[in-house]
Amino acid sequence: MKVLPTLAALCALALSAPAVAADIAVSSPWARASAPGAPNGACYLEIVNTGKEPDRVVSASSPVADKAELHTHLMDNGVMKMRPVEAFEVAPGEPQVLRPGGNHIMLMGLKQQLKPGASFPVTLTFAKAGAVTVQVPVQEAGAMAAPGAQSMHPGAPAQHGQPMHQGGAQHKTN
């Protein structure tokens, strides 16, 4: 008996496959659902550099937002704050894990609500590897990781630890 894969299984496989350019692999993309009318959202993913030279993510873009910025969280006088950064360094063999409470891609000026079960493209531009586009599936508002996501490097340290960016969270850059 021949078993044919379902459309849902094929879609899940396509979304979980890493996007690759040169020595860069981008995997496990995901975003949280946003509240209706929320101005901002965020997306998360993992980047691995399999080459011998470091590279940098220098920008991001997505058609679902007016602009996408590279952001991090930092502690400032006992208060966790988000700040834009110029780039994310991606050293060979050291995964750059974008996650809630750490580095992330901030989607500013959402053009549509991010709804669970939907997906949208995000393009990362690397200084050396060029552009890599991934499809970002949207999870429930309280999600903390892509469903079934296994880090390509399970021993990778967390970059920060406090979840932020609940759906519809307000954002300040100063």
Coordinates of N, CA and C in Angstrom, one line a residue:
M1 N 0.8 -1.2 0.0 CA 0.0 0.0 0.0 C 0.9 1.2 0.0
K2 N 0.6 2.2 -0.9 CA 1.4 3.4 -1.0 C 0.8 4.5 -0.2
V3 N 1.6 5.1 0.7 CA 1.0 6.2 1.5 C 1.5 7.5 0.9
L4 N 0.6 8.4 0.6 CA 0.9 9.7 0.1 C 0.9 10.7 1.2
P5 N 1.9 11.6 1.3 CA 1.9 12.6 2.4 C 0.8 13.6 2.2
T6 N 0.3 14.1 3.3 CA -0.8 15.0 3.3 C -0.2 16.4 3.0
L7 N -1.1 17.3 2.5 CA -0.7 18.7 2.2 C -0.1 19.3 3.4
A8 N -0.7 19.1 4.6 CA -0.2 19.7 5.8 C 1.2 19.2 6.2
A9 N 1.4 17.9 6.0 CA 2.7 17.3 6.3 C 3.8 17.9 5.3
L10 N 3.4 18.1 4.0 CA 4.4 18.7 3.1 C 4.6 20.2 3.5
C11 N 3.6 20.9 3.9 CA 3.8 22.3 4.3 C 4.7 22.4 5.5
A12 N 4.5 21.5 6.5 CA 5.3 21.5 7.7 C 6.8 21.2 7.4
L13 N 7.0 20.3 6.4 CA 8.3 19.9 6.0 C 9.0 21.1 5.3
A14 N 8.3 21.8 4.5 CA 8.8 22.9 3.8 C 9.2 24.1 4.7
L15 N 8.3 24.3 5.7 CA 8.6 25.4 6.7 C 9.7 25.1 7.6
S16 N 10.0 23.8 7.8 CA 11.1 23.4 8.8 C 12.4 23.3 8.1
A17 N 12.4 23.2 6.8 CA 13.7 23.1 6.1 C 14.5 24.3 6.2
P18 N 15.8 24.2 6.5 CA 16.6 25.4 6.6 C 16.8 26.2 5.3
A19 N 16.8 27.5 5.3 CA 17.1 28.3 4.1 C 18.7 28.4 4.2
V20 N 19.3 28.3 3.0 CA 20.8 28.2 3.0 C 21.3 29.2 1.9
A21 N 22.3 29.9 2.2 CA 23.1 30.8 1.3 C 24.5 30.7 1.7
A22 N 25.4 30.4 0.7 CA 26.8 30.3 1.0 C 27.0 29.3 2.2
D23 N 27.6 29.8 3.2 CA 27.9 29.0 4.4 C 26.9 29.3 5.6
I24 N 25.8 29.9 5.2 CA 24.8 30.3 6.2 C 23.6 29.4 6.1
A25 N 23.1 28.9 7.2 CA 21.8 28.2 7.3 C 20.9 28.9 8.3
V26 N 19.7 29.2 7.9 CA 18.7 29.8 8.8 C 17.6 28.8 9.0
S27 N 17.3 28.5 10.3 CA 16.3 27.5 10.6 C 15.4 27.9 11.7
S28 N 14.3 27.1 11.9 CA 13.4 27.3 13.0 C 12.8 28.7 13.1
P29 N 12.4 29.3 12.0 CA 11.8 30.6 12.1 C 10.4 30.5 12.7
W30 N 10.0 31.6 13.5 CA 8.6 31.6 14.0 C 8.4 33.0 14.5
A31 N 7.1 33.3 14.7 CA 6.7 34.6 15.3 C 5.4 34.3 16.1
R32 N 5.2 35.3 17.1 CA 4.0 35.2 17.9 C 2.9 35.9 17.2
A33 N 1.7 35.4 17.4 CA 0.5 36.1 16.9 C 0.4 37.5 17.5
S34 N -0.1 38.5 16.8 CA -0.3 39.8 17.3 C -1.7 40.1 17.6
A35 N -2.0 41.0 18.4 CA -3.4 41.4 18.7 C -3.9 42.3 17.5
P36 N -5.2 42.3 17.3 CA -5.7 43.1 16.2 C -5.3 44.6 16.4
G37 N -4.8 45.2 15.4 CA -4.4 46.6 15.5 C -3.0 46.8 16.1
A38 N -2.3 45.8 16.6 CA -1.0 46.0 17.2 C -0.1 46.6 16.2
P39 N 0.7 47.6 16.6 CA 1.6 48.2 15.6 C 2.9 47.4 15.3
N40 N 3.3 46.5 16.3 CA 4.6 45.9 16.1 C 4.5 44.4 16.4
G41 N 5.5 43.6 15.9 CA 5.6 42.2 16.2 C 7.1 41.9 16.2
A42 N 7.4 40.6 16.4 CA 8.8 40.2 16.4 C 8.8 38.8 15.8
C43 N 10.0 38.5 15.2 CA 10.2 37.1 14.8 C 11.6 36.6 15.3
Y44 N 11.6 35.3 15.3 CA 12.8 34.6 15.9 C 13.2 33.5 15.0
L45 N 14.5 33.1 15.1 CA 15.0 32.0 14.3 C 16.4 31.7 14.7
E46 N 17.0 30.7 14.1 CA 18.4 30.3 14.4 C 19.3 30.4 13.1
I47 N 20.5 31.0 13.3 CA 21.4 31.1 12.2 C 22.7 30.4 12.5
V48 N 23.1 29.6 11.6 CA 24.4 28.8 11.8 C 25.3 29.1 10.6
N49 N 26.6 29.4 10.9 CA 27.6 29.7 9.9 C 28.5 28.5 9.9
T50 N 28.4 27.7 8.8 CA 29.2 26.5 8.6 C 30.6 26.8 7.9
G51 N 30.8 28.0 7.6 CA 32.1 28.4 6.9 C 33.2 28.6 7.9
K52 N 34.3 29.2 7.4 CA 35.5 29.4 8.2 C 35.6 30.9 8.6
E53 N 34.8 31.7 7.9 CA 34.9 33.2 8.2 C 33.7 33.7 8.8
P54 N 33.7 34.6 9.7 CA 32.5 35.2 10.4 C 31.7 36.0 9.3
D55 N 30.4 36.1 9.6 CA 29.5 36.9 8.7 C 28.7 37.7 9.7
R56 N 27.9 38.6 9.1 CA 27.0 39.4 9.9 C 25.6 39.6 9.2
V57 N 24.6 39.5 10.0 CA 23.3 39.9 9.5 C 23.3 41.4 9.6
V58 N 23.1 42.1 8.5 CA 23.2 43.6 8.5 C 21.8 44.3 8.3
S59 N 20.8 43.5 7.9 CA 19.4 44.0 7.8 C 18.4 42.9 7.6
A60 N 17.2 43.3 7.8 CA 16.0 42.4 7.6 C 14.9 43.2 7.0
S61 N 14.0 42.5 6.3 CA 12.9 43.1 5.7 C 11.7 42.1 5.6
S62 N 10.5 42.6 5.6 CA 9.3 41.7 5.4 C 8.2 42.6 4.8
P63 N 7.4 42.0 3.9 CA 6.3 42.7 3.4 C 5.2 42.9 4.4
V64 N 5.2 42.3 5.5 CA 4.1 42.4 6.5 C 4.3 43.7 7.4
A65 N 5.5 44.3 7.3 CA 5.8 45.5 8.1 C 6.4 46.6 7.3
D66 N 6.2 47.8 7.8 CA 6.8 49.0 7.2 C 8.4 48.9 7.2
K67 N 8.9 48.4 8.4 CA 10.3 48.1 8.4 C 10.6 47.0 9.4
A68 N 11.7 46.4 9.3 CA 12.2 45.3 10.2 C 13.5 45.8 10.7
E69 N 13.7 45.7 12.0 CA 14.9 46.1 12.6 C 15.5 45.0 13.4
L70 N 16.9 44.9 13.5 CA 17.6 44.0 14.3 C 17.6 44.6 15.7
H71 N 17.2 43.8 16.7 CA 17.1 44.3 18.1 C 17.7 43.3 19.1
T72 N 18.1 43.8 20.2 CA 18.5 43.0 21.3 C 17.9 43.6 22.6
H73 N 18.0 42.8 23.7 CA 17.6 43.3 25.0 C 18.9 43.5 25.8
L74 N 18.8 44.5 26.7 CA 19.9 44.7 27.6 C 19.4 45.2 28.9
M75 N 20.2 45.0 29.9 CA 19.8 45.5 31.3 C 20.4 46.9 31.5
D76 N 19.5 47.9 31.8 CA 19.9 49.2 32.0 C 19.3 49.7 33.3
N77 N 20.2 49.8 34.3 CA 19.8 50.2 35.7 C 18.7 49.4 36.2
G78 N 18.9 48.1 36.1 CA 17.9 47.1 36.6 C 16.7 46.9 35.8
V79 N 16.6 47.6 34.6 CA 15.4 47.5 33.8 C 15.8 46.9 32.4
M80 N 15.1 45.8 32.0 CA 15.3 45.2 30.7 C 14.7 46.1 29.6
K81 N 15.6 46.5 28.7 CA 15.1 47.3 27.6 C 15.5 46.8 26.2
M82 N 14.7 47.1 25.2 CA 15.0 46.7 23.8 C 15.8 47.8 23.2
R83 N 16.8 47.5 22.3 CA 17.5 48.5 21.6 C 17.8 47.9 20.2
P84 N 17.7 48.8 19.2 CA 18.2 48.3 17.8 C 19.7 48.2 17.8
V85 N 20.2 47.3 17.0 CA 21.6 47.1 16.8 C 21.9 47.1 15.3
E86 N 23.1 47.4 15.0 CA 23.5 47.5 13.6 C 23.6 46.2 12.9
A87 N 24.0 45.1 13.6 CA 24.2 43.8 13.0 C 24.2 42.7 14.1
F88 N 23.9 41.5 13.6 CA 24.1 40.3 14.5 C 25.3 39.6 13.9
E89 N 26.3 39.4 14.8 CA 27.5 38.6 14.4 C 27.2 37.1 14.3
V90 N 27.7 36.4 13.3 CA 27.5 35.0 13.2 C 28.8 34.4 13.0
A91 N 29.4 33.9 14.1 CA 30.8 33.3 14.0 C 30.7 31.9 13.5
P92 N 31.7 31.4 12.9 CA 31.6 30.0 12.4 C 31.4 29.0 13.6
G93 N 30.5 28.1 13.5 CA 30.3 27.1 14.5 C 29.6 27.6 15.7
E94 N 29.2 28.9 15.8 CA 28.5 29.4 17.0 C 27.2 29.9 16.6
P95 N 26.1 29.2 16.8 CA 24.8 29.6 16.3 C 24.4 31.0 16.9
Q96 N 23.7 31.8 16.1 CA 23.1 33.0 16.6 C 21.6 32.7 16.7
V97 N 21.2 32.6 18.0 CA 19.8 32.2 18.2 C 19.0 33.4 18.6
L98 N 18.0 33.7 17.7 CA 17.1 34.8 18.0 C 15.9 34.2 18.8
R99 N 15.6 34.8 20.0 CA 14.6 34.2 20.8 C 14.0 35.3 21.7
P100 N 12.8 35.1 22.2 CA 12.2 36.1 23.1 C 13.2 36.4 24.3
G101 N 13.3 37.7 24.6 CA 14.2 38.1 25.7 C 15.6 38.3 25.2
G102 N 15.9 38.0 24.0 CA 17.3 38.1 23.4 C 17.3 38.9 22.1
N103 N 18.2 38.5 21.3 CA 18.2 39.1 19.9 C 16.9 38.7 19.2
H104 N 16.4 39.6 18.3 CA 15.2 39.3 17.6 C 15.1 40.3 16.4
I105 N 14.1 40.0 15.6 CA 13.8 40.9 14.5 C 12.5 41.6 14.8
M106 N 12.6 42.9 15.0 CA 11.4 43.6 15.3 C 10.7 44.1 14.1
L107 N 9.4 43.8 14.0 CA 8.6 44.2 12.8 C 7.8 45.4 13.2
M108 N 8.2 46.5 12.6 CA 7.6 47.8 13.0 C 6.6 48.3 12.0
G109 N 5.4 48.7 12.4 CA 4.4 49.2 11.5 C 3.8 48.0 10.8
L110 N 3.2 47.0 11.6 CA 2.6 45.9 10.9 C 1.5 46.3 10.0
K111 N 1.5 45.7 8.8 CA 0.5 46.0 7.8 C -0.7 45.1 7.9
Q112 N -0.6 44.0 8.7 CA -1.6 43.1 8.9 C -1.4 42.4 10.2
Q113 N -2.5 41.8 10.8 CA -2.4 41.1 12.0 C -1.7 39.8 11.7
L114 N -0.8 39.4 12.6 CA -0.1 38.1 12.5 C -1.0 37.1 13.2
K115 N -1.6 36.2 12.4 CA -2.6 35.2 13.0 C -2.0 33.8 13.1
P116 N -2.3 33.1 14.1 CA -1.8 31.7 14.3 C -2.1 30.9 13.1
G117 N -1.2 30.1 12.6 CA -1.4 29.3 11.4 C -1.0 29.9 10.1
A118 N -0.9 31.2 10.1 CA -0.4 31.9 8.9 C 1.1 31.9 8.8
S119 N 1.6 32.4 7.8 CA 3.1 32.5 7.7 C 3.4 33.7 6.8
F120 N 4.6 34.3 6.8 CA 5.0 35.4 6.0 C 6.5 35.3 5.8
P121 N 7.0 35.9 4.7 CA 8.4 35.9 4.4 C 9.2 37.0 5.2
V122 N 10.4 36.6 5.6 CA 11.4 37.6 6.1 C 12.7 37.4 5.4
T123 N 13.3 38.4 4.9 CA 14.6 38.3 4.2 C 15.7 38.9 5.1
L124 N 16.7 38.1 5.4 CA 17.9 38.6 6.1 C 18.9 38.9 5.1
T125 N 19.6 40.0 5.3 CA 20.8 40.3 4.4 C 22.0 40.2 5.2
F126 N 23.0 39.3 4.7 CA 24.2 39.1 5.3 C 25.3 39.9 4.6
A127 N 26.3 40.3 5.3 CA 27.4 41.1 4.7 C 28.1 40.3 3.6
K128 N 28.3 39.0 3.8 CA 29.1 38.2 2.9 C 28.1 37.2 2.1
A129 N 27.2 36.6 2.8 CA 26.4 35.5 2.1 C 25.3 36.1 1.3
G130 N 24.9 37.4 1.4 CA 23.8 38.0 0.7 C 22.5 37.8 1.3
A131 N 21.5 37.7 0.5 CA 20.1 37.6 1.1 C 19.6 36.2 1.2
V132 N 19.0 35.9 2.4 CA 18.3 34.6 2.6 C 16.9 34.9 3.1
T133 N 15.9 34.3 2.4 CA 14.5 34.5 2.7 C 14.0 33.3 3.3
V134 N 13.3 33.4 4.4 CA 12.6 32.3 5.1 C 11.1 32.6 5.3
Q135 N 10.3 31.5 5.3 CA 8.9 31.6 5.6 C 8.8 31.5 7.1
V136 N 8.1 32.4 7.8 CA 8.0 32.5 9.2 C 6.6 32.1 9.6
P137 N 6.4 30.9 10.2 CA 5.0 30.5 10.7 C 4.7 31.3 11.9
V138 N 3.4 31.6 12.1 CA 2.9 32.4 13.2 C 2.3 31.4 14.2
Q139 N 2.8 31.5 15.5 CA 2.4 30.7 16.6 C 1.4 31.5 17.5
E140 N 0.8 30.8 18.5 CA -0.1 31.5 19.4 C 0.7 32.7 20.1
A141 N -0.1 33.6 20.6 CA 0.5 34.8 21.2 C 1.5 34.5 22.4
G142 N 1.3 33.5 23.2 CA 2.1 33.2 24.3 C 3.3 32.2 24.0
A143 N 3.4 31.8 22.7 CA 4.5 30.8 22.4 C 5.9 31.3 22.8
M144 N 6.7 30.3 23.1 CA 8.1 30.6 23.5 C 9.1 30.1 22.5
A145 N 8.6 29.2 21.6 CA 9.5 28.6 20.6 C 8.7 28.1 19.4
A146 N 9.3 27.9 18.3 CA 8.7 27.2 17.2 C 8.2 25.8 17.6
P147 N 7.1 25.4 17.2 CA 6.6 24.0 17.6 C 7.6 23.0 17.2
G148 N 7.9 22.1 18.1 CA 8.8 21.0 17.8 C 10.2 21.4 17.5
A149 N 10.6 22.7 17.7 CA 11.9 23.2 17.3 C 13.0 22.5 18.2
Q150 N 13.9 22.0 17.5 CA 15.1 21.5 18.2 C 16.3 22.3 17.7
S151 N 17.0 22.9 18.5 CA 18.1 23.7 18.1 C 19.1 22.9 17.3
M152 N 19.7 23.4 16.3 CA 20.7 22.7 15.6 C 21.9 22.4 16.5
H153 N 22.0 23.2 17.5 CA 23.1 23.1 18.5 C 22.5 23.1 19.9
P154 N 22.0 22.0 20.4 CA 21.2 22.0 21.7 C 22.0 22.6 22.9
G155 N 23.3 22.6 22.9 CA 24.0 23.2 24.0 C 24.3 24.7 23.9
A156 N 23.7 25.3 22.9 CA 23.9 26.7 22.7 C 23.3 27.5 23.9
P157 N 24.0 28.4 24.4 CA 23.5 29.2 25.6 C 22.5 30.1 25.2
A158 N 21.5 30.4 26.1 CA 20.5 31.4 25.9 C 21.2 32.8 25.9
Q159 N 20.7 33.7 25.0 CA 21.4 35.0 25.0 C 20.8 35.9 26.0
H160 N 19.6 35.7 26.4 CA 19.0 36.5 27.6 C 17.9 35.5 28.1
G161 N 17.2 35.9 29.1 CA 16.3 35.0 29.6 C 14.9 35.4 29.8
Q162 N 14.5 36.7 29.7 CA 13.2 37.1 30.1 C 12.4 37.3 28.8
P163 N 11.2 36.6 28.8 CA 10.3 36.8 27.6 C 9.8 38.2 27.5
M164 N 9.8 38.7 26.3 CA 9.2 40.0 26.0 C 8.3 39.9 24.8
H165 N 7.9 40.9 24.2 CA 7.2 41.0 23.0 C 5.9 40.1 23.0
Q166 N 5.1 40.2 24.0 CA 3.8 39.5 23.9 C 3.1 40.2 22.8
G167 N 2.1 39.5 22.2 CA 1.4 40.1 21.1 C 0.9 41.5 21.4
G168 N 1.2 42.5 20.6 CA 0.7 43.8 20.8 C 1.6 44.7 21.7
A169 N 2.7 44.1 22.2 CA 3.5 44.9 23.1 C 3.9 46.2 22.5
Q170 N 4.0 47.2 23.4 CA 4.4 48.5 22.9 C 5.9 48.5 22.8
H171 N 6.5 49.3 21.9 CA 7.9 49.3 21.7 C 8.5 50.7 21.7
K172 N 9.6 50.9 22.4 CA 10.3 52.2 22.3 C 11.7 52.0 22.0
T173 N 12.3 52.9 21.2 CA 13.7 52.8 20.8 C 14.6 53.8 21.4
N174 N 14.1 54.5 22.4 CA 15.0 55.5 23.0 C 15.1 55.3 24.5

